[in-house]
PDB file of C-alpha atoms in Angstrom:
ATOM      1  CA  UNK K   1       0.000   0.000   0.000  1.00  0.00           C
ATOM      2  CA  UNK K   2       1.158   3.338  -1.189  1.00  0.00           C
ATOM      3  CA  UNK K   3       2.422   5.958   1.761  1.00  0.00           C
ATOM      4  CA  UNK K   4      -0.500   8.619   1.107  1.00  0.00           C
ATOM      5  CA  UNK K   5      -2.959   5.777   2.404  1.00  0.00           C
ATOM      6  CA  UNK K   6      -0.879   4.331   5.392  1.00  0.00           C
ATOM      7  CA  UNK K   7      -2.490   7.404   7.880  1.00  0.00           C
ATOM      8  CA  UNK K   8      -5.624   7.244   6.886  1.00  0.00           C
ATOM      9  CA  UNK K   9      -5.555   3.223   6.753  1.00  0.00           C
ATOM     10  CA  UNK K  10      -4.173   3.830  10.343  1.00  0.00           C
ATOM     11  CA  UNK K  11      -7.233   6.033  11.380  1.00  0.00           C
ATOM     12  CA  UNK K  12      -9.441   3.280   9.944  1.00  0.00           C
ATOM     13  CA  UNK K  13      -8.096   0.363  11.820  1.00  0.00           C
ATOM     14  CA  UNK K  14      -8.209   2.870  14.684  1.00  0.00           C
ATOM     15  CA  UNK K  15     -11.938   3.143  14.530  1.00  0.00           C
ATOM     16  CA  UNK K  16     -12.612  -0.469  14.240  1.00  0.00           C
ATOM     17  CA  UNK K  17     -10.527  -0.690  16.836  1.00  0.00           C
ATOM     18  CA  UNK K  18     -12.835   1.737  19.266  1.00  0.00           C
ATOM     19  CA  UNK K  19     -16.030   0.624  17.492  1.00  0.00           C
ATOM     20  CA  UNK K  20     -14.967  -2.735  18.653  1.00  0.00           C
ATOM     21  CA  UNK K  21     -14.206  -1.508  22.504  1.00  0.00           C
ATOM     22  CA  UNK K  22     -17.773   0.341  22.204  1.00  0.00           C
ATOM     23  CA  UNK K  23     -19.654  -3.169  21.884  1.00  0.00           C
ATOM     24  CA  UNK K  24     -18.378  -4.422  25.017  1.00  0.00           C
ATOM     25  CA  UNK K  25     -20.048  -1.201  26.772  1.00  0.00           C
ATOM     26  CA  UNK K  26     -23.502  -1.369  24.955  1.00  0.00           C
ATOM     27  CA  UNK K  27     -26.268  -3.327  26.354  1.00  0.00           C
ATOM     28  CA  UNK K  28     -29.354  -2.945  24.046  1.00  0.00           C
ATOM     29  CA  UNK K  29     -28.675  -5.344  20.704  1.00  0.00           C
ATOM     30  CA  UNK K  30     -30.053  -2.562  18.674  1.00  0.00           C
ATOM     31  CA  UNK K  31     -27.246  -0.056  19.403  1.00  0.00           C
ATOM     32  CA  UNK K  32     -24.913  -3.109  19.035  1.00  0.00           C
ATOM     33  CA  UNK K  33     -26.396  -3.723  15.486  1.00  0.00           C
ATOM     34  CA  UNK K  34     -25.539   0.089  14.803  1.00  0.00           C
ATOM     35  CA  UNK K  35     -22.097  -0.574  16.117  1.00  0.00           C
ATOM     36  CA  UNK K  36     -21.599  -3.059  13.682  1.00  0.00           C
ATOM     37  CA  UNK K  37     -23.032  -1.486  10.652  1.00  0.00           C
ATOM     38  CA  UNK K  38     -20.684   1.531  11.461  1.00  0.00           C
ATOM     39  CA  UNK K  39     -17.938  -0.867  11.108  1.00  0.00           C
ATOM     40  CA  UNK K  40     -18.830  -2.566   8.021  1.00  0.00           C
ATOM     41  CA  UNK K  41     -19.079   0.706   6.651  1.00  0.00           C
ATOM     42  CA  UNK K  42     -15.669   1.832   8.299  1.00  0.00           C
ATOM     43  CA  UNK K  43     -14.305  -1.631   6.454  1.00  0.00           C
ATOM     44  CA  UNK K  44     -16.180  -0.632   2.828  1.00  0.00           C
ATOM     45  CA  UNK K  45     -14.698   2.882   3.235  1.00  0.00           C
ATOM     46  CA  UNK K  46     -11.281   0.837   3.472  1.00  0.00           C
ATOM     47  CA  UNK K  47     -11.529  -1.584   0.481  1.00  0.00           C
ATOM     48  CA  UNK K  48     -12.771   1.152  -1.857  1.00  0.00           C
ATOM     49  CA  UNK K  49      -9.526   3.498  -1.000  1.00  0.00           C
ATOM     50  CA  UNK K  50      -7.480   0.602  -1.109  1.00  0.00           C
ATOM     51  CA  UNK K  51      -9.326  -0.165  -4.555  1.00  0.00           C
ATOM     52  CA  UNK K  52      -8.844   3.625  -5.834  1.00  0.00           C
ATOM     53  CA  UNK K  53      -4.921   3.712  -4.828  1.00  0.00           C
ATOM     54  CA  UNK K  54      -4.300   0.349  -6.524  1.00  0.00           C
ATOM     55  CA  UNK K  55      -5.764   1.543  -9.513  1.00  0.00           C
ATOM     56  CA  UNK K  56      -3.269   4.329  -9.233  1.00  0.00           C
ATOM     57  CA  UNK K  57      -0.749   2.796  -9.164  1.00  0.00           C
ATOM     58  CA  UNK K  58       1.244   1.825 -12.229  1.00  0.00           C
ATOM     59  CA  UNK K  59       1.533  -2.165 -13.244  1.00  0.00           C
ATOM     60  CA  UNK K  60      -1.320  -2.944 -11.463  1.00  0.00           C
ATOM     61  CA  UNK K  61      -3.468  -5.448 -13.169  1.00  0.00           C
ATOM     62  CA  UNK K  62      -7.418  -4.186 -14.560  1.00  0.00           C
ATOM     63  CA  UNK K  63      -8.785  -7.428 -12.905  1.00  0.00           C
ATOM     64  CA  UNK K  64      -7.116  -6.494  -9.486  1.00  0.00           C
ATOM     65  CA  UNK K  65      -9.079  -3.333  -9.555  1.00  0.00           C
ATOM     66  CA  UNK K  66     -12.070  -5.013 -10.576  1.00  0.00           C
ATOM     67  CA  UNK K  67     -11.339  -7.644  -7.819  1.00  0.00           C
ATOM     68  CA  UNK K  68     -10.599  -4.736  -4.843  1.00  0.00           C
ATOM     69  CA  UNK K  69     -14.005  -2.705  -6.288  1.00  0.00           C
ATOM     70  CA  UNK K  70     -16.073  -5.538  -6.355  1.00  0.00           C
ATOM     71  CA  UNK K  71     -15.176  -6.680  -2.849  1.00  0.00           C
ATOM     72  CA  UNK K  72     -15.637  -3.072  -1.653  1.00  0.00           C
ATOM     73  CA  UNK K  73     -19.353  -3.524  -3.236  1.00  0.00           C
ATOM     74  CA  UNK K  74     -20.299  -6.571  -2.048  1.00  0.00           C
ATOM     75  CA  UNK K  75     -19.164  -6.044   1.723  1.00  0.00           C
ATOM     76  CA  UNK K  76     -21.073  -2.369   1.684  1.00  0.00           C
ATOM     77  CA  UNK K  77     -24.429  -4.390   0.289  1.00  0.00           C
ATOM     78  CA  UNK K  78     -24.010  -7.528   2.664  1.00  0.00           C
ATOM     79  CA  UNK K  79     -22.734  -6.315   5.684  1.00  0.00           C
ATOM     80  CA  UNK K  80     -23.936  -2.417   5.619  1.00  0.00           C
ATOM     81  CA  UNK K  81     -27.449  -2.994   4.390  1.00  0.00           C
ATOM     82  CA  UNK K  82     -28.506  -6.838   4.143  1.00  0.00           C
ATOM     83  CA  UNK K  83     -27.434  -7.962   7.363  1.00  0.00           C
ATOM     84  CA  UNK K  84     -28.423  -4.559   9.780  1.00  0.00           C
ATOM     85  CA  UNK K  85     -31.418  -4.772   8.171  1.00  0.00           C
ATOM     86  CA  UNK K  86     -32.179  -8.568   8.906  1.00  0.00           C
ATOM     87  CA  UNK K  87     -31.032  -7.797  12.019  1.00  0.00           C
ATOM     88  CA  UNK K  88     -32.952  -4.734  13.153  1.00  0.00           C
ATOM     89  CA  UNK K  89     -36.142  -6.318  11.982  1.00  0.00           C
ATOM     90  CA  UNK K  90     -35.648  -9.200  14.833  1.00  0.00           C
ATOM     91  CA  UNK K  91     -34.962  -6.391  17.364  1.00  0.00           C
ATOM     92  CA  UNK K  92     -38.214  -4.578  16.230  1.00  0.00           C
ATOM     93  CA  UNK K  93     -39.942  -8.096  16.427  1.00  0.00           C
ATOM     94  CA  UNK K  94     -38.551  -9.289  19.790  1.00  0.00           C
ATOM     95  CA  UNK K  95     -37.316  -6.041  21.590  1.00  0.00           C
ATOM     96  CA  UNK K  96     -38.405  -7.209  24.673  1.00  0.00           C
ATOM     97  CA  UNK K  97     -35.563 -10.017  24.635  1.00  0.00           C
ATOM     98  CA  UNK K  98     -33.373  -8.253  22.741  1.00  0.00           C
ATOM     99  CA  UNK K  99     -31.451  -6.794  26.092  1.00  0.00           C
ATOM    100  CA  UNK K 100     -28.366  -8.345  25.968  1.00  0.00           C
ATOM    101  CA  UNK K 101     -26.900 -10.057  29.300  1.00  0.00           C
ATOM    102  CA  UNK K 102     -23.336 -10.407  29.675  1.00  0.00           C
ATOM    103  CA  UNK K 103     -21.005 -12.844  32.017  1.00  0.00           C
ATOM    104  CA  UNK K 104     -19.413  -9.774  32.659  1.00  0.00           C
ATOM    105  CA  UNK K 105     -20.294  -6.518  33.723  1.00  0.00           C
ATOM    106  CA  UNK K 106     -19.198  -3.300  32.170  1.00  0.00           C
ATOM    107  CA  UNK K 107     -16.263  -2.074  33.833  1.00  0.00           C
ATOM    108  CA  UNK K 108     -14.990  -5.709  33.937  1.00  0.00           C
ATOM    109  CA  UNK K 109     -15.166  -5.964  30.917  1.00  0.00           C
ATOM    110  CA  UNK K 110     -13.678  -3.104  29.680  1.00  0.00           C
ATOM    111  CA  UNK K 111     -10.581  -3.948  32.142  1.00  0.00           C
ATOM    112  CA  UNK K 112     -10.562  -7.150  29.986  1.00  0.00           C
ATOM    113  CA  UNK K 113     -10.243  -5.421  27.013  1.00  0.00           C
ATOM    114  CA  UNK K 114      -7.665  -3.128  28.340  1.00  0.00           C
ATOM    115  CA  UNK K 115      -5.662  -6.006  29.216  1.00  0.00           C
ATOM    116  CA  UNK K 116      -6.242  -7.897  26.347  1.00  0.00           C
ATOM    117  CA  UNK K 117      -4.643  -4.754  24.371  1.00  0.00           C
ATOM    118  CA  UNK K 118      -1.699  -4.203  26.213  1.00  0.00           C
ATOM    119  CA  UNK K 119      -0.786  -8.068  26.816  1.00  0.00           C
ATOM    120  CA  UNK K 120      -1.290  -8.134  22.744  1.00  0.00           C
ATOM    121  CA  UNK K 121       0.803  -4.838  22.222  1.00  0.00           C
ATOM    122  CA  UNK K 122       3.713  -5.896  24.795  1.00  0.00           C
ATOM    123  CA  UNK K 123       4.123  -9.349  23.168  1.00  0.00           C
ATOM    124  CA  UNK K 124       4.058  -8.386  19.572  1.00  0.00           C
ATOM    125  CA  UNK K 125       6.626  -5.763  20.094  1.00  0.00           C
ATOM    126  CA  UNK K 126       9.161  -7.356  21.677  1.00  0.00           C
ATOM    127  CA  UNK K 127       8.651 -11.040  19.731  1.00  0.00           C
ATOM    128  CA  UNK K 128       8.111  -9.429  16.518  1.00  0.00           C
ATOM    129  CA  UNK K 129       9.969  -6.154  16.045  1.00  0.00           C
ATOM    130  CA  UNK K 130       8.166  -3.375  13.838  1.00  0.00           C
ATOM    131  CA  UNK K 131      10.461  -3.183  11.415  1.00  0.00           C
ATOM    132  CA  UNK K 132       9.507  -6.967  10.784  1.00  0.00           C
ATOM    133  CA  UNK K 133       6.345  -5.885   9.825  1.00  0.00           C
ATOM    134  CA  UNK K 134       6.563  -2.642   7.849  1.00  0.00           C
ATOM    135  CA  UNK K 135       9.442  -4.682   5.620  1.00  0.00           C
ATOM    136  CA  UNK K 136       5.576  -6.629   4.248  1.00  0.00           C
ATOM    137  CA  UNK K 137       3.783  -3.221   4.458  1.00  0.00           C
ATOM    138  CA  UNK K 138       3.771   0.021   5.942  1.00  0.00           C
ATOM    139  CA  UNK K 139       0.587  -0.458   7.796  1.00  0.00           C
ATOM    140  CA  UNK K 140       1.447  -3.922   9.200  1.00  0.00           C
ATOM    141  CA  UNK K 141       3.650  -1.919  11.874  1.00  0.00           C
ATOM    142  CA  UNK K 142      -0.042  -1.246  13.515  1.00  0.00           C
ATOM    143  CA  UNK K 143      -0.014  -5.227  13.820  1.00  0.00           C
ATOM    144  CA  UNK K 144      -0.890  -4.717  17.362  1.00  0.00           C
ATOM    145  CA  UNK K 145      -3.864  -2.899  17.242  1.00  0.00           C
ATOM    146  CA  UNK K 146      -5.147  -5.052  14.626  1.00  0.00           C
ATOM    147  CA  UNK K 147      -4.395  -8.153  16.415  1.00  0.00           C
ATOM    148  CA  UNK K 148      -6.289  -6.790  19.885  1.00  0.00           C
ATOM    149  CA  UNK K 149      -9.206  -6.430  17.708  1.00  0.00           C
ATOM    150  CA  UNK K 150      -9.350  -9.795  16.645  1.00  0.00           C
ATOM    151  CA  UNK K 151      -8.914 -10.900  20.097  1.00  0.00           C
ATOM    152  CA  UNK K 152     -11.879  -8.185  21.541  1.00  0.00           C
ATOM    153  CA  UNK K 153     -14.203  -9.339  19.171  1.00  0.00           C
ATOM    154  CA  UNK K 154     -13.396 -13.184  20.259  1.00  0.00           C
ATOM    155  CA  UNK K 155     -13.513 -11.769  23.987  1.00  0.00           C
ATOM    156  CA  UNK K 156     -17.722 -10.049  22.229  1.00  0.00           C
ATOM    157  CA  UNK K 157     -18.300 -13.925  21.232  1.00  0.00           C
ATOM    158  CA  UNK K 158     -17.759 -15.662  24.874  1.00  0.00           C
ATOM    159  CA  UNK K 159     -19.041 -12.467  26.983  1.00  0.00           C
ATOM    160  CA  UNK K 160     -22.440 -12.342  25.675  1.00  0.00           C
ATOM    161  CA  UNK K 161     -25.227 -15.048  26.665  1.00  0.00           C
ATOM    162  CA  UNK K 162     -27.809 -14.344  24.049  1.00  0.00           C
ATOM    163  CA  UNK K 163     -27.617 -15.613  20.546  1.00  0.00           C
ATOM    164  CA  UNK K 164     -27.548 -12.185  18.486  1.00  0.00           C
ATOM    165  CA  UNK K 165     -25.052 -10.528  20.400  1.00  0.00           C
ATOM    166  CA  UNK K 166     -22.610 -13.998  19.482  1.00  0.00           C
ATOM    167  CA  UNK K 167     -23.395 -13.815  15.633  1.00  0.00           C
ATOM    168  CA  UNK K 168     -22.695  -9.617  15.538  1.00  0.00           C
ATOM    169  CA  UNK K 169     -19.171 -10.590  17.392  1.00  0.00           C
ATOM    170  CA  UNK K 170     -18.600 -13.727  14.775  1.00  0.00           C
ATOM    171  CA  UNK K 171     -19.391 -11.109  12.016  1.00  0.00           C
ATOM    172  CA  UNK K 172     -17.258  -8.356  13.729  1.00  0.00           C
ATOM    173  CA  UNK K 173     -14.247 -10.741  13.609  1.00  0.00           C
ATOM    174  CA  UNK K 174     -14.819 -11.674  10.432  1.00  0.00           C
ATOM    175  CA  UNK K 175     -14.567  -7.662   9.245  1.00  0.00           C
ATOM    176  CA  UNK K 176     -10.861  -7.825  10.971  1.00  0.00           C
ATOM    177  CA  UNK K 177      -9.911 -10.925   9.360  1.00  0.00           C
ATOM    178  CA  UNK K 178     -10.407  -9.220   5.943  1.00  0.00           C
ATOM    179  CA  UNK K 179      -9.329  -5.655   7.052  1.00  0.00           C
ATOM    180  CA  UNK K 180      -5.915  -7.612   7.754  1.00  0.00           C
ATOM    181  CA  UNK K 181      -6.229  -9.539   4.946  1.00  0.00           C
ATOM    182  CA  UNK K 182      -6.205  -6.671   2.742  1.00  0.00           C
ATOM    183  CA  UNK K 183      -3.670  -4.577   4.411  1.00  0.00           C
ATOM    184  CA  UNK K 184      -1.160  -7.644   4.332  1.00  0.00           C
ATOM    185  CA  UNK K 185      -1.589  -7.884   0.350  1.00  0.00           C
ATOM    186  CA  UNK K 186      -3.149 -10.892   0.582  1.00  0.00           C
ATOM    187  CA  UNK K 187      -4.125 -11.662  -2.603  1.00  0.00           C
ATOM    188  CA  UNK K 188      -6.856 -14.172  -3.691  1.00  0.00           C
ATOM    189  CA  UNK K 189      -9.783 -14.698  -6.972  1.00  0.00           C
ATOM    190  CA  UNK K 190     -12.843 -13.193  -7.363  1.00  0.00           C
ATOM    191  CA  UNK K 191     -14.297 -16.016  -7.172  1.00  0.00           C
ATOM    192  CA  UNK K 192     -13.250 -17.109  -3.940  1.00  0.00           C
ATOM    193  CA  UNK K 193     -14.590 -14.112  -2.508  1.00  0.00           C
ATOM    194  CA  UNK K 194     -17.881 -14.452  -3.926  1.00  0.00           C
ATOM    195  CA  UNK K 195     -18.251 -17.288  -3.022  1.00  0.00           C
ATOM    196  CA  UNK K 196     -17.072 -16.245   0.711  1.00  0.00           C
ATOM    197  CA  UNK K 197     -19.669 -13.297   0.118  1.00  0.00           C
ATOM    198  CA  UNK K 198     -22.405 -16.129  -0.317  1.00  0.00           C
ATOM    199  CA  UNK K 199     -21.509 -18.399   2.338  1.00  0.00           C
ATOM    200  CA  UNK K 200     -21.878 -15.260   4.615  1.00  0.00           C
ATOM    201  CA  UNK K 201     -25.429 -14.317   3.370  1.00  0.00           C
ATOM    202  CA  UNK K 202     -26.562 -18.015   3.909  1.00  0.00           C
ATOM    203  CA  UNK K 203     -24.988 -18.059   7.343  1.00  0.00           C
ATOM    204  CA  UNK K 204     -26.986 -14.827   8.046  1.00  0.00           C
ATOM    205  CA  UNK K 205     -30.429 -16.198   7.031  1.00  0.00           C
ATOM    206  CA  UNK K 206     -29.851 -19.020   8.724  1.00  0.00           C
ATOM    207  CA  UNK K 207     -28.746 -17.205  11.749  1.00  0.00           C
ATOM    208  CA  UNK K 208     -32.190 -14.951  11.542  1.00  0.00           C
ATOM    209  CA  UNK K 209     -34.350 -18.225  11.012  1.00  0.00           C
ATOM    210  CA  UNK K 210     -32.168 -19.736  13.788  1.00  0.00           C
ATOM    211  CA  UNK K 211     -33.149 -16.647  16.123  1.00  0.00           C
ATOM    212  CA  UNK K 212     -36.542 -16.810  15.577  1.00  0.00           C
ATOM    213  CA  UNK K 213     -37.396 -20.482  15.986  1.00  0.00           C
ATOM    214  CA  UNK K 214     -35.301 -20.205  19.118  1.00  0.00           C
ATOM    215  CA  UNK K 215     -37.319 -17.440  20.968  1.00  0.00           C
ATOM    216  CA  UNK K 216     -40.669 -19.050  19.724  1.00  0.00           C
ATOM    217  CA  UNK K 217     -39.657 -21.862  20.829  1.00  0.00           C
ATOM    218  CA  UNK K 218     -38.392 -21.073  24.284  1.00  0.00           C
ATOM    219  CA  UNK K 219     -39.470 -17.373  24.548  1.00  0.00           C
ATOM    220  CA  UNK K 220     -35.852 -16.693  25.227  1.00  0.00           C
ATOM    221  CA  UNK K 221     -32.543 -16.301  23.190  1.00  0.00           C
ATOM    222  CA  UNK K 222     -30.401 -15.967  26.327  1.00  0.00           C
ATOM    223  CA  UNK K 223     -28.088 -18.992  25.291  1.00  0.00           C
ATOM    224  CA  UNK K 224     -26.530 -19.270  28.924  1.00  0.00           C
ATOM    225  CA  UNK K 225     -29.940 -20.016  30.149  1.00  0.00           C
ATOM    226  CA  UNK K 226     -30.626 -23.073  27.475  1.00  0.00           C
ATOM    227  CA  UNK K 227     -27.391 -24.856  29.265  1.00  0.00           C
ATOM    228  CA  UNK K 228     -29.905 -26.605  32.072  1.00  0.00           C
ATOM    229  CA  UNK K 229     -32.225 -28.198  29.250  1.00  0.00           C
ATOM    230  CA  UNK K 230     -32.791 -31.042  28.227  1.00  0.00           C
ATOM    231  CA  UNK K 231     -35.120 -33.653  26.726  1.00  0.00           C
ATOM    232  CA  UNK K 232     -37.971 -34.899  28.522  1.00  0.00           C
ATOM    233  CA  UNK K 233     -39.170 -38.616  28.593  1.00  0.00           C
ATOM    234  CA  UNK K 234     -41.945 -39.461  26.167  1.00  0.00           C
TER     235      UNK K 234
END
C-alpha cells in the first residue's frame, strides 16, 4: 500500500478498533447492530480506497481493480445494508428479549479489554519487532492494534449469553480478518470471494431463522440459560 494511504488506513483500523471496545459497553442489541453497521461501513470505506490507490498505481493489473471494487461492493451491500437490516427487523420483532446479558459486567469488561490490548501490544513488540512488519507493508507496523481487535471481538463472542449478540461478534471478527487480509496484500480470486460473500449471506439467514425459531420456541434467546435443558421422557 502506497504511503498517502498508510495514515488514513491507520485512522481506519483505529476506529474499528474503538467501534470494537464500544460493543463491550452497549447493552441494548439494537445499538450493538448500529455498532456493527458503522464498522462494516468503516471496512467498505477501506476496500474502496485501497481499490482507488491500486488503480493508481502503475503495473497494477485491470482485474485487481475489478477484484478490490467488487469486494468493496459486495461487503457495503451484505454487511452495511442486508445484514443490519435482517437484524434490526428481529430487534423490532422481539425487543423485549433483545437486552443483551453479559457474564461480565461493564467495567470488567472493559478492564478485559484493556488487558487484552496491552498483553497483545507488549508481546508483539518485543517477539516481533516493527520493522519486521513494515518490511511486508507500511501499515502492518499497527499489527498490534489489529491483532487486539481480533482478540476483543473473540472476547464479544464468549461475553455475551444471548444468541444475536454472538453472531454480531462472529461477524465483527470476520470484518478484521479481511481488514488484515487486505492490508497484508493478501491476494486471492474473485471467485473465492464471492463465493465467501455467499456463504456469509446463507450463514446470516440461517442465523435470523435460527433466532426466531429459538425465541418461539423457548421465549428466550439468552443462550446461557438453554445450558440446564434437556429432553424430557416421552
Amino acid at each position: 500500500m502506497i504511503e498517502s494511504t498508510t495514515f488514513i488506513t491507520l485512522a481506519l483500523g483505529m476506529v474499528m478498533f474503538l467501534l470494537t471496545v464500544l460493543m463491550h459497553t452497549m447493552k441494548k442489541n439494537g445499538v450493538l447492530v448500529s455498532l456493527y453497521l458503522m464498522q462494516s461501513l468503516v471496512l467498505s470505506v477501506f476496500l474502496a480506497i485501497t481499490a482507488f490507490e491500486e488503480h493508481s498505481l502503475s503495473g497494477v493489473t485491470a482485474y485487481f481493480d475489478f477484484f478490490l471494487f467488487s469486494v468493496a461492493g459486495l461487503t457495503f451491500l451484505v454487511k452495511v445494508i442486508l445484514a443490519p437490516a435482517l437484524f434490526f427487523q428481529l430487534a423490532k420483532r422481539y425487543r423485549y428479549y433483545f437486552s443483551s446479558n453479559t457474564y461480565l459486567d461493564t467495567p470488567s469488561a472493559l478492564v478485559s479489554a484493556l488487558v487484552i490490548s496491552f498483553f497483545v501490544y507488549y508481546f508483539v513488540s518485543l517477539s516481533y519487532p516493527a520493522v519486521q512488519f513494515t518490511s511486508i507493508s507500511p501499515t502492518l507496523g499497527y499489527a498490534p492494534i489489529h491483532l487486539a481487535g481480533i482478540l476483543l471481538s473473540l472476547l464479544l463472542i464468549v461475553n455475551r449469553k444471548d444468541a444475536l449478540s454472538q453472531i454480531l461478534g462472529i461477524l465483527t471478527l470476520e470484518n478484521w480478518i479481511v481488514f488484515i487480509a487486505t492490508i497484508s496484500g493478501l491476494r486471492h480470486t474473485f471467485g473465492l470471494e464471492l463465493a465467501i460473500t455467499f456463504d456469509i449471506i446463507v450463514w446470516i439467514v440461517i442465523s435470523v431463522v435460527f433466532i426466531a425459531m429459538v425465541e418461539r420456541h423457548f421465549g428466550s434467546l439468552n443462550v446461557a440459560g438453554m445450558t440446564h435443558l434437556k429432553e424430557e421422557d416421552d
